[in-house]
Amino acid sequence: MSLVTAPAAVAATLEEEEPEEAGEEGPFAEAGTTTANLPNQPSPLRWTGRFLAQSKVLKCNKNPKICFAAGSPGPNCCKKKCVNLMTDRVNCGACGKKCKYTEACCKGKCVNLAFDKRHCGQCNNSCEKGNYCVYGLCNYA
């Protein structure tokens, strides 16, 4: 008999709980919309993109001086893009010279930061004389 009354007591307590208020704030409250009043029409974002609002980007192949402007990634022009040949992994030291996956471009040369004494863990981080670079740490072990 107690097994029958236990589910009835649980059902009674569930009915006593107050239902959620209709005016309760949801994830769309800040924007002033709710899921109930969203239109069934497709969103205008579907047929427009952020590229329509952008102005035409200048390319350095026609005007190489733009690479020297403030905010430019670098002073060199490779494949119509401004790059820094001293630090760019895809154009390291020369246009189109790629570093391997485990390497970085330091001073225009591809180096392995895990084992290079002059670039241990990061570019231009030299280990002291007599120390080795292991796993990007000087004198590891």
Coordinates of C-alpha atoms in Angstrom, one line a residue, residues 1-17:
M1 CA 0.0 0.0 0.0
S2 CA 2.9 2.4 0.7
L3 CA 4.2 1.9 -2.8
V4 CA 0.9 3.3 -4.2
T5 CA 0.8 6.3 -2.0
A6 CA 4.4 7.4 -2.7
P7 CA 3.8 8.2 -6.4
A8 CA 0.6 10.0 -5.5
A9 CA 2.5 12.1 -3.0
V10 CA 5.2 13.0 -5.5
A11 CA 2.5 13.9 -8.1
A12 CA 0.8 16.2 -5.5
T13 CA 4.0 18.0 -4.7
L14 CA 4.7 18.6 -8.4
E15 CA 1.3 20.1 -8.9
E16 CA 1.8 22.5 -5.9
E17 CA 4.9 24.1 -7.5

